Coordinates of C-alpha atoms and ligand atoms in Angstrom, one line a residue:
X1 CA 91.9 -84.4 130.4
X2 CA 92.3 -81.5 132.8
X3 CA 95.5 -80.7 131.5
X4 CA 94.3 -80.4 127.8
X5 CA 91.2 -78.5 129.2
X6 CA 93.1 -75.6 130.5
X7 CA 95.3 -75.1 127.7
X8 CA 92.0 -74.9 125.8
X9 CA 90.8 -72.4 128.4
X10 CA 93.9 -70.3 128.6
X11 CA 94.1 -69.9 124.8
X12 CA 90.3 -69.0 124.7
X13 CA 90.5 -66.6 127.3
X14 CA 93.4 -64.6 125.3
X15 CA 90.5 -64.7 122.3
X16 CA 87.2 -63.2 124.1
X17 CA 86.4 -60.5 125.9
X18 CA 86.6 -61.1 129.8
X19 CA 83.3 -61.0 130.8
X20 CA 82.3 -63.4 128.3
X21 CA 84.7 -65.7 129.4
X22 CA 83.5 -65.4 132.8
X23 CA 80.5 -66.2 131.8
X24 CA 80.5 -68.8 129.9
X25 CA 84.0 -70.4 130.3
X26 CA 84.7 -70.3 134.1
X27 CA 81.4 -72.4 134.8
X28 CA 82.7 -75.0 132.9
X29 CA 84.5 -78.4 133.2
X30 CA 85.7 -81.4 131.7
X31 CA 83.9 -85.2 133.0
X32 CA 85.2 -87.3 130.6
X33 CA 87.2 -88.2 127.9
X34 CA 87.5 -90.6 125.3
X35 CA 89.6 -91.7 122.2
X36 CA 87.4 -89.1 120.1
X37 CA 85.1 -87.5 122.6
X38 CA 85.7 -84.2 125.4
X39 CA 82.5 -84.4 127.7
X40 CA 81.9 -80.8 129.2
X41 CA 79.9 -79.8 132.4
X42 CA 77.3 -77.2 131.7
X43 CA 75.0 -75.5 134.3
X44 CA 71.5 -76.1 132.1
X45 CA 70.2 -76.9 128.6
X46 CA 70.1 -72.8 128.3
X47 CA 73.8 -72.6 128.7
X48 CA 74.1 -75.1 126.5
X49 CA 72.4 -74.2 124.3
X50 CA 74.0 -70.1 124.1
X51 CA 77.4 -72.1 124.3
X52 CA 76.8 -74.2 121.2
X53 CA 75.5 -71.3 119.5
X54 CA 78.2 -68.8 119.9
X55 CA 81.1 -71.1 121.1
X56 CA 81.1 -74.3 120.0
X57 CA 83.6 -74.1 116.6
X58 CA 86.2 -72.1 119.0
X59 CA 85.9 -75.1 121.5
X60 CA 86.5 -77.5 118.7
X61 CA 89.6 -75.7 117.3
X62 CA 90.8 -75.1 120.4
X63 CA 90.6 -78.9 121.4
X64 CA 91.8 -80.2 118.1
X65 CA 94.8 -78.0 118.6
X66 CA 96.1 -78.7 121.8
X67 CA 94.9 -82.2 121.7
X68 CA 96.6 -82.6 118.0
X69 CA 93.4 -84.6 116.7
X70 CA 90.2 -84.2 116.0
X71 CA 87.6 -84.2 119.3
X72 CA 83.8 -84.4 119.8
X73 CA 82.5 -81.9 121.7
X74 CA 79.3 -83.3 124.1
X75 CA 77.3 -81.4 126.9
X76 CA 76.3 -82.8 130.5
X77 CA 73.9 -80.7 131.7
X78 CA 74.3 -80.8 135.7
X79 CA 74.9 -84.9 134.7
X80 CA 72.2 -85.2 131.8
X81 CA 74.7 -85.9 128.8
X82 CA 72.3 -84.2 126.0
X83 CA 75.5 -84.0 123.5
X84 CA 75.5 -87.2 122.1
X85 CA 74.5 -85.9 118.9
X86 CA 76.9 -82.9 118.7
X87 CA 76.0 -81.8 114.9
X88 CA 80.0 -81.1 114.1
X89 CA 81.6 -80.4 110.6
X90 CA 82.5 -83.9 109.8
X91 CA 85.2 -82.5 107.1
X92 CA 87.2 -81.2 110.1
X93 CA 87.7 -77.5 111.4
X94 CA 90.9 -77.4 112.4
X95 CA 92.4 -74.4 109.9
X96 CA 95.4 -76.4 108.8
X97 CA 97.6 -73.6 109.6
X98 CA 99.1 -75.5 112.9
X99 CA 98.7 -72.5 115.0
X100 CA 96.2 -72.2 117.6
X101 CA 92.8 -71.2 116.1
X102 CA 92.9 -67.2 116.3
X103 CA 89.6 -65.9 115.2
X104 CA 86.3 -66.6 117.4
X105 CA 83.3 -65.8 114.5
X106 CA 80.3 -66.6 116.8
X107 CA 82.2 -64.4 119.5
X108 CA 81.9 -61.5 117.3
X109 CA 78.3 -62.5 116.0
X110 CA 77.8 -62.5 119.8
X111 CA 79.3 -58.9 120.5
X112 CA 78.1 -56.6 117.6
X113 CA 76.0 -58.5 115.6
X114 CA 74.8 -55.4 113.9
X115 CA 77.8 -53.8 113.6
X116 CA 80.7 -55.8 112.3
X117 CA 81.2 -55.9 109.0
X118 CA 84.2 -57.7 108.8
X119 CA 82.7 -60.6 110.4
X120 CA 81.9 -63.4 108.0
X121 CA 78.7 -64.3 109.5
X122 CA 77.6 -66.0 106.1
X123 CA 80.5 -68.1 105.9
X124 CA 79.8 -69.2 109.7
X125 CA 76.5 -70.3 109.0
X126 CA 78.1 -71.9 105.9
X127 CA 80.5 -74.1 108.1
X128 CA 77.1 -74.8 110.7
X129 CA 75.3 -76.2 108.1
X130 CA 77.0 -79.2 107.2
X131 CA 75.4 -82.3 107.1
X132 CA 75.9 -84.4 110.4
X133 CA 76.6 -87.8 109.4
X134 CA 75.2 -89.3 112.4
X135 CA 71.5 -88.8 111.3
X136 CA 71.1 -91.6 108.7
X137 CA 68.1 -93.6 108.0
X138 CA 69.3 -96.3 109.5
X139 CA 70.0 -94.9 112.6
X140 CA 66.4 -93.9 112.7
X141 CA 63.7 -96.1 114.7
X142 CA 60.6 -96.8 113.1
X143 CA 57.2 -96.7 114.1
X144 CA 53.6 -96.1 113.6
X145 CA 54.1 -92.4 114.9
X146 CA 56.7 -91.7 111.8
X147 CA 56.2 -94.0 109.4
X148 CA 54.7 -92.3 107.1
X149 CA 56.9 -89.3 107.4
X150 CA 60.0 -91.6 106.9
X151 CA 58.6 -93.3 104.1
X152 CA 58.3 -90.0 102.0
X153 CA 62.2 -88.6 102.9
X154 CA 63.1 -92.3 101.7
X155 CA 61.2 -91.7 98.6
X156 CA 62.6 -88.2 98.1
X157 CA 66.3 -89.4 99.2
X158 CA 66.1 -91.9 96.1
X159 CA 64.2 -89.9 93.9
X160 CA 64.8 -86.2 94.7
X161 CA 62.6 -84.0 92.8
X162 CA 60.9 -86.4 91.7
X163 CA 57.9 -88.0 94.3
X164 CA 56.8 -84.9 96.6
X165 CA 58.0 -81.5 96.1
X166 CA 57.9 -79.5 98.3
X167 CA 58.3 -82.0 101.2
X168 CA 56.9 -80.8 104.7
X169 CA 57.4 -82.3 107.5
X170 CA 55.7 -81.1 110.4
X171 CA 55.9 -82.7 114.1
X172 CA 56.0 -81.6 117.9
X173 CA 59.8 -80.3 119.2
X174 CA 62.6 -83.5 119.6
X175 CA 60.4 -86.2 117.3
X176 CA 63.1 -86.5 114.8
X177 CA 62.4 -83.6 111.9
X178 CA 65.8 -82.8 112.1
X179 CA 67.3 -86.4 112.2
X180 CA 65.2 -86.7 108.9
X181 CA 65.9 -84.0 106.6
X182 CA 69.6 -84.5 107.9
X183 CA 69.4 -88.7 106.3
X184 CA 67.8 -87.2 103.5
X185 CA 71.0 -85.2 102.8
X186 CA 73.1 -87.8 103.9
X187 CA 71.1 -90.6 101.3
X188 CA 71.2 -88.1 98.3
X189 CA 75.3 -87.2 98.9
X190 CA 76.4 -90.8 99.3
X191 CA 73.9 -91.9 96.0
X192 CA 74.9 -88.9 94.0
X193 CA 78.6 -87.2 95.0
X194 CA 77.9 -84.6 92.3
X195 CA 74.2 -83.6 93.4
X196 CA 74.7 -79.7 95.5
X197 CA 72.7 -80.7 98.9
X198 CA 72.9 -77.8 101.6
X199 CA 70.9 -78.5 104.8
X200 CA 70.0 -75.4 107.0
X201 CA 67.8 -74.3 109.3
X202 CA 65.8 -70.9 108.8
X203 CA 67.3 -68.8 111.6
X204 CA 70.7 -69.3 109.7
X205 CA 69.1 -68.3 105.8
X206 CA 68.2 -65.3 108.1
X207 CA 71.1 -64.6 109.5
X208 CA 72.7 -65.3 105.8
X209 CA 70.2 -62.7 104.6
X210 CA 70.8 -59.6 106.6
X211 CA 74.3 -60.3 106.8
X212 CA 74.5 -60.4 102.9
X213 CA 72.1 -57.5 102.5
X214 CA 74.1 -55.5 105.2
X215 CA 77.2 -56.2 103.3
X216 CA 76.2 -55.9 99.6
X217 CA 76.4 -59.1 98.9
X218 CA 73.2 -59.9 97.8
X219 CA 74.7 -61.6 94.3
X220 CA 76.7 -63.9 96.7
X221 CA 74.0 -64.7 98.8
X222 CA 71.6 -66.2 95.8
X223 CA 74.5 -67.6 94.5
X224 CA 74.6 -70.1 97.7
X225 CA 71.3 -71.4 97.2
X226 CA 70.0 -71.0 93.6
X227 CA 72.3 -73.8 92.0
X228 CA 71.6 -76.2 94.5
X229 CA 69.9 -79.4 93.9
X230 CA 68.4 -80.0 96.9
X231 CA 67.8 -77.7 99.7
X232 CA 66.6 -78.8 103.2
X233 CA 65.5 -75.9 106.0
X234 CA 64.8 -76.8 109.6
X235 CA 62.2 -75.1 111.9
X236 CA 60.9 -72.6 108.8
X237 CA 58.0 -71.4 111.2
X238 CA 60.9 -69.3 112.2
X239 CA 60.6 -67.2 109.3
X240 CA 57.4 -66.1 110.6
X241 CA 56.9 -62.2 110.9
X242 CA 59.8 -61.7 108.6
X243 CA 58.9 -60.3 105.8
X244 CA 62.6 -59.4 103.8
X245 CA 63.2 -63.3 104.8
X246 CA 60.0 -64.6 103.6
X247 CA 60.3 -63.3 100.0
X248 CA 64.0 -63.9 99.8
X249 CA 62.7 -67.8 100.3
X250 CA 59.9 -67.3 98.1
X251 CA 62.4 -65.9 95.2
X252 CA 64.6 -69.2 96.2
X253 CA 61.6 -71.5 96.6
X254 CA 60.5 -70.3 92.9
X255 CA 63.7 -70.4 91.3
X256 CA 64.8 -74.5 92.8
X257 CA 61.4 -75.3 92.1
X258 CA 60.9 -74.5 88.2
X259 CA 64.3 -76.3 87.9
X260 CA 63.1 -79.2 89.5
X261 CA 65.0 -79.2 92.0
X262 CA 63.9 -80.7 95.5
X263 CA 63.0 -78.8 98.9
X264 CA 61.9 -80.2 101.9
X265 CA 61.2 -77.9 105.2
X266 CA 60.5 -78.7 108.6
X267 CA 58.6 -77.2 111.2
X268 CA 56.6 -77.3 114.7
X269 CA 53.2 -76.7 113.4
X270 CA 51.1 -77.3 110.3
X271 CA 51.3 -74.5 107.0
X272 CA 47.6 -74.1 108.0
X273 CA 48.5 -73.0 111.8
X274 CA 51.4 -70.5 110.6
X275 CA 50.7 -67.1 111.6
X276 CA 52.1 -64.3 109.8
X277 CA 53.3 -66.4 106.9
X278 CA 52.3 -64.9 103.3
X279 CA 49.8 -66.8 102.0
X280 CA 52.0 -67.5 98.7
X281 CA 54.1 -69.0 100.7
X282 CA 51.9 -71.1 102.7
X283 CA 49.9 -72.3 99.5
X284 CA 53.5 -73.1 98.1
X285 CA 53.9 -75.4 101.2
X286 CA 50.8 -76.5 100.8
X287 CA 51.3 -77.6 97.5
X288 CA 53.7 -80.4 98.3
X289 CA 53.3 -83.2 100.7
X290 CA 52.7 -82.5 104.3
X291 CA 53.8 -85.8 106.5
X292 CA 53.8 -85.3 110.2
X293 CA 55.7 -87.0 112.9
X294 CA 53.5 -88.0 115.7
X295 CA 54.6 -88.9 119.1
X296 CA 56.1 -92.3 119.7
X297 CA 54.2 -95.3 121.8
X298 CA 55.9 -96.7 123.9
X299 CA 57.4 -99.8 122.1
X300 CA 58.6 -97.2 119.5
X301 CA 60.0 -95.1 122.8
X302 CA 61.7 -98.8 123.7
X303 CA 63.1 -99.5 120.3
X304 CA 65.1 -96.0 120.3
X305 CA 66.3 -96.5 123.7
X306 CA 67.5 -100.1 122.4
X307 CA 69.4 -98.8 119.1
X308 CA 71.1 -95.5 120.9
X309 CA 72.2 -97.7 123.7
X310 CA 73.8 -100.1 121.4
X311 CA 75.6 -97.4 119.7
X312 CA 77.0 -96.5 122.9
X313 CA 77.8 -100.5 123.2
X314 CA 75.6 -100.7 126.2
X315 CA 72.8 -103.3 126.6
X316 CA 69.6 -102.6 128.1
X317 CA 67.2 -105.0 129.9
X318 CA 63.6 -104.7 129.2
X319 CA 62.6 -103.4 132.1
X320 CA 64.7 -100.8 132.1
X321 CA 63.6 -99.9 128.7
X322 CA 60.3 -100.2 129.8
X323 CA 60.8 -97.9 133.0
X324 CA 62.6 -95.4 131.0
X325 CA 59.9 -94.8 127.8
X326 CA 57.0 -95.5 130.2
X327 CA 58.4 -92.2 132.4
X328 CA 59.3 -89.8 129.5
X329 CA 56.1 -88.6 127.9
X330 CA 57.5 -87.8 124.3
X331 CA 60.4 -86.1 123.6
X332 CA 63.0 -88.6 122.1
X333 CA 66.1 -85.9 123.1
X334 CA 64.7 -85.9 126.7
X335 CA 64.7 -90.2 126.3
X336 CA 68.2 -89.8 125.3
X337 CA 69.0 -87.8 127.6
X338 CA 67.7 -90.1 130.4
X339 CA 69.5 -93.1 128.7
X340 CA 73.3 -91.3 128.5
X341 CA 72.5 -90.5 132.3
X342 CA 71.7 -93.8 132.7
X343 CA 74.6 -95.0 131.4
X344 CA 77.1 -92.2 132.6
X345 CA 75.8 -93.3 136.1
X346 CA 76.4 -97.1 136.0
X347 CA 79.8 -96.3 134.6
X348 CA 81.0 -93.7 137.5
X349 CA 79.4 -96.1 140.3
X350 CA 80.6 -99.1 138.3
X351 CA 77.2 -100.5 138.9
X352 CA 75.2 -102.5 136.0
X353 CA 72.3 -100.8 134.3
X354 CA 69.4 -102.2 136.0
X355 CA 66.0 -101.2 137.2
X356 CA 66.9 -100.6 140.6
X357 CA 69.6 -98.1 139.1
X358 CA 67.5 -96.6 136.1
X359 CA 65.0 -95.3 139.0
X360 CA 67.1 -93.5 141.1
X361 CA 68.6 -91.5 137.8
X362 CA 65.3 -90.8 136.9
X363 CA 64.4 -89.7 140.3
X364 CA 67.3 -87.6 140.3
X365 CA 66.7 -86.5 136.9
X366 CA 63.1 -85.8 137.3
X367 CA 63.7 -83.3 140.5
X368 CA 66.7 -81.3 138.6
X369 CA 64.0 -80.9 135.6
X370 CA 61.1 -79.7 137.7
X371 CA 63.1 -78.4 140.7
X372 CA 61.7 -74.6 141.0
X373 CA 60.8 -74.2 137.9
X374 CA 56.6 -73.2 138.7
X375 CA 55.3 -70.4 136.8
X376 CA 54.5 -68.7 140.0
X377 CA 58.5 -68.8 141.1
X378 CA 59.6 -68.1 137.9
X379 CA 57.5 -64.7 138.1
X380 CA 59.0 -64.4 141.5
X381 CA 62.5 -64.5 140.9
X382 CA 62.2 -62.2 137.0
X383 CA 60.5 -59.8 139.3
X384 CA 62.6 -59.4 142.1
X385 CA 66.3 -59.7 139.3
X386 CA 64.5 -56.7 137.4
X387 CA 63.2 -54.8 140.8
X388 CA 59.5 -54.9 139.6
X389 CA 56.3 -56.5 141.6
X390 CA 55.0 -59.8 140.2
X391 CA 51.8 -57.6 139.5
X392 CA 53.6 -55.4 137.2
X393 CA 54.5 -59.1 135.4
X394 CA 50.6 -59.8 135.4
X395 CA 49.5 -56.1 134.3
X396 CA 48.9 -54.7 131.2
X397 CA 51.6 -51.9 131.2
X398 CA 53.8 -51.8 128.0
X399 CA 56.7 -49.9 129.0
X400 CA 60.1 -51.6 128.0
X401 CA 60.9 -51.8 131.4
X402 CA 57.9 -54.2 132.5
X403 CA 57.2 -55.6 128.8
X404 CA 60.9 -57.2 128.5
X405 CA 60.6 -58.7 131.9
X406 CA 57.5 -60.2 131.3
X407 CA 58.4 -61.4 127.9
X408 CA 61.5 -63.1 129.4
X409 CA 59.9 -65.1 132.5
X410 CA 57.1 -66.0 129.6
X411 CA 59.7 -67.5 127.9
X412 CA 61.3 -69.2 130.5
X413 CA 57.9 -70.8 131.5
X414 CA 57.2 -71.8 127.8
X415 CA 60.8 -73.0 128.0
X416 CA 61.3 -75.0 131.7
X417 CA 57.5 -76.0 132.4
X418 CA 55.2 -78.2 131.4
X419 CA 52.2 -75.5 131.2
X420 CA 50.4 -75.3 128.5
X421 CA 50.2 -71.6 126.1
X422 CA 46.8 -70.7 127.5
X423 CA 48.1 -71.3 131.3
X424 CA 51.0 -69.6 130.9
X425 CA 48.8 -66.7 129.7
X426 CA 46.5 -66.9 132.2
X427 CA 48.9 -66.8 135.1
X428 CA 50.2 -63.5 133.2
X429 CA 47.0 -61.7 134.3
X430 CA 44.8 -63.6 131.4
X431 CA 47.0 -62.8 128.4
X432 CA 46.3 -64.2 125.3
X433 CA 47.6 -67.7 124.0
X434 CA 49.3 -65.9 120.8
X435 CA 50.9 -63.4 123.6
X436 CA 52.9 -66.1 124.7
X437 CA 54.3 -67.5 121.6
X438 CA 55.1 -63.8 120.7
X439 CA 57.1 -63.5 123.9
X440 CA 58.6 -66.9 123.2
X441 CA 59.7 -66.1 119.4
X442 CA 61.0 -62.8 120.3
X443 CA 63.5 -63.9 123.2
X444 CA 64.4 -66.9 121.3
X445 CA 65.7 -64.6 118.4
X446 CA 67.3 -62.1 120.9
X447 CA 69.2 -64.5 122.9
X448 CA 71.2 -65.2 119.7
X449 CA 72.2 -62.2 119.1
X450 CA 72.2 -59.7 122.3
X451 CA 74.9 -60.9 124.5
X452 CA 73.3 -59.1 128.0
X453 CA 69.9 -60.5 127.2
X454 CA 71.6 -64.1 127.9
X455 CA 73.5 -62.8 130.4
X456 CA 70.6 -62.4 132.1
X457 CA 68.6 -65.2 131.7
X458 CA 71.6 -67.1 132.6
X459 CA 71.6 -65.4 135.8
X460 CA 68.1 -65.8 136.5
X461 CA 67.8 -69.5 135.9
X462 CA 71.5 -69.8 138.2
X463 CA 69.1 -68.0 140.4
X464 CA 65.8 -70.6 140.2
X465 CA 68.1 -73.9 139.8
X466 CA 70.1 -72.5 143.4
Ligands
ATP501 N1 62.7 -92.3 115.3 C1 63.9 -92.0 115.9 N2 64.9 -92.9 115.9 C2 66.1 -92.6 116.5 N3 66.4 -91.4 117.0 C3 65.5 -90.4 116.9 C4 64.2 -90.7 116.4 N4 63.5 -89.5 116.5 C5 64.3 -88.6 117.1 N5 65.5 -89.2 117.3 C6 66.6 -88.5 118.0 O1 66.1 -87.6 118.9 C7 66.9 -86.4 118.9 C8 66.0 -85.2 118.6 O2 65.6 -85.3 117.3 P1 65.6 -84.1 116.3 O3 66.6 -83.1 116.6 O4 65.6 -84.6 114.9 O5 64.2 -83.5 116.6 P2 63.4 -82.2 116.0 O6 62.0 -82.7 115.7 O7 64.2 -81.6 114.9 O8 63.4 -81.2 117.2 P3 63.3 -79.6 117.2 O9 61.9 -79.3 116.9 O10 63.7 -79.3 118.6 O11 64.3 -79.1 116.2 C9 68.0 -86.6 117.9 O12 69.1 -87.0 118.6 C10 67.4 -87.8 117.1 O13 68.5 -88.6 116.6

């Protein structure tokens, strides 16, 4: 395992630029392997989550080179597994060409994203938006907080275009949108080989968008999503504030929707609560059906923690089960994440899974999540890495200089607490509710693109989780 992994990271460090490597590549290291699975150490979800983002198909080229097969890629975050479900191109992406994989796309997205013409940006988000065949419907747990919403994607998975069109679902972040419009895809291709399905999430039709209107290829671009038969999008409250990107949807809402065609968007708030959505797009939304996912009970919470353990062959007692939903409020990716800990414990101690073990993970796991992470410290520590007071943070001054600073530790809070919008406001000097979520939305979108902007994050939650 060691072995394979420094191959990989000698060959990557030949493809990036040194700094980036440093950054994101020297942190990390390999836990375990399996027959079809590379687990990775990563430092925090954020990592993670830039490293997915702008790394992840050079990792899995890398690794299916130099390990001649096919790998999964999964994340431990400081010993929370949260890659169980690595969404992967299940068609392989190995190029075939049996050399090592030479081009890093995402690295260049990551470098110049406005300035690189030659990158095929598109054609990346093509390859990321592959359907991951481990969301199926029958992988997915029931209950009364998702029934309903699961009953309608099983009605347009048999029938597309047929029941409810459009299909909305809305529900909080981790309740299973994604898992859903993913077995909806998965349903319609195994029914109907022929049928054009294309699941993606909103930030990528952006990213498609100004990458095909920077390069002229505007033709190409409707060409991807006007002849399809059904169209899923993920997280389209991130359209929000776009205008080019909103009427580019509407033009491809229109055109699948007089051909009876189905689409189905997700999102993390109701049509009704999306600000600066046109309203011919909201009524469109509106028009369909809106099912929403609701947070699980905790026999729901129980039932999940049953099925994902059995599909890592692992029983569960009750109590444990118990001890684990009862102790995560709602976020199914958070209960998985507790359960591969679990597990990933019991088999490095060689212990069994029981109460007595389940506690101290969660113990563990409960310190490493809160551990620092106060609104008040957070201000600290964003103050004192950009030299400014905590005051200047609280104050109304709008200079880049403050406003990026305070946007960033906003997001962080948003991000690493529990606080609520109007808290996090308030203890910014009483901002506004709407302040935050702007803050939040912005450095979301920047950290996918501007390479020193996660940079610094990186270095300022190193900074709280020391
Ligand atoms: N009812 C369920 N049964 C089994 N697994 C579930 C269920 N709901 C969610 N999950 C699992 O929880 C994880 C998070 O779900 P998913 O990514 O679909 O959430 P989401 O609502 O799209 O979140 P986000 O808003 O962050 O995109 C996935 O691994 C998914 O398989």
């Amino acid at each position: 395992m060691d072995a394979l992994w420094k191959n990989c990271l000698d060959h990557i460090e030949q493809k990036i630029l040194p700094e980036n490597f440093n950054t994101w590549f020297t942190p990390l290291y390999p836990c375990a392997k399996n027959e079809n699975t590379l687990t990775l150490v990563v430092p925090n979800r954020f990592f993670e989550r830039c490293l997915r983002e702008n790394y992840l198909e050079l990792i899995q080229e890398t690794l299916e080179y130099f390990a001649n097969k096919k790998l999964e890629v999964c994340f431990q975050v400081n010993g929370i597994s949260s890659g169980i479900e690595t969404p992967f191109n299940g068609n392989g992406n190995g190029n075939g060409n049996g050399h090592p994989p030479v081009s890093a796309p995402s690295e260049a997205r990551m470098e110049t994203p406005a300035s690189s013409p030659h990158v095929e940006v598109g054609e990346s988000s093509r390859t990321e938006s592959f359907l991951n065949p481990k969301y199926t419907f029958d992988r997915f747990v029931i209950g009364p907080n998702n029934q309903f919403a699961h009953a309608a994607c099983q009605a347009v998975a048999q029938k597309p275009a047929y029941t409810y069109n459009p299909l909305f679902l809305y529900g909080a972040v981790g309740l299973g949108k994604t898992h859903l419009l993913h077995a909806i895809g998965n349903q319609i291709s195994n029914q109907n080989p022929n049928l054009r399905v294309r699941y993606i999430s909103a930030e990528r039709f952006t990213v498609d968008l100004i990458e095909s209107i920077k390069r002229d290829k505007m033709a190409a671009f409707r060409e991807r999503y006007r002849p399809l038969d059904v169209l899923l999008v993920d997280d389209i409250q991130f359209i929000a504030g776009k205008e080019r990107t909103q009427e580019e949807f509407f033009y491809t809402f229109n055109s699948l929707y007089e051909y009876h065609k189905q689409i189905v968007v997700s999102s993390d708030r109701y049509p009704k609560d999306m600000k600066n959505i046109e309203e011919r797009l909201r009524s469109r939304f509106e028009s369909g059906l809106i099912a929403d996912i609701m947070p699980p009970d905790l026999e729901t919470k129980m039932a999940i923690l049953y099925k994902k353990a059995d599909f890592h062959e692992k029983e569960i007692s009750q109590d444990v089960a118990m001890f684990l939903a009862n102790n995560i409020k709602s976020n199914i990716r958070e209960l998985e994440g507790i359960l591969l800990r679990v597990i990933a414990y019991s088999s490095f101690t060689r212990r069994d899974i029981d109460l007595e073990l389940a506690k101290e993970v969660l113990k563990d796991f409960t310190v490493d999540k809160n551990k620092n992470f106060s609104i008040a410290n957070i201000q600290k520590t964003v103050a004192q890495y950009f030299s400014i007071r905590v005051s200047d943070l609280k104050s109304k001054k709008r200079s880049r200089d403050i406003s990026i600073p305070r946007q960033i530790a906003m997001y962080i809070c948003r991000e690493y607490t529990q606080a609520s919008l109007p808290e996090i406001g308030r203890q910014f000097g009483g901002k506004d509710h709407t302040t935050v979520i702007f803050s939040h939305r912005k450095i979301s979108s920047l950290v996918k693109e501007n390479n020193e902007m996660t940079g610094s994050i990186q270095q300022i939650l190193n900074i709280l989780e020391s």
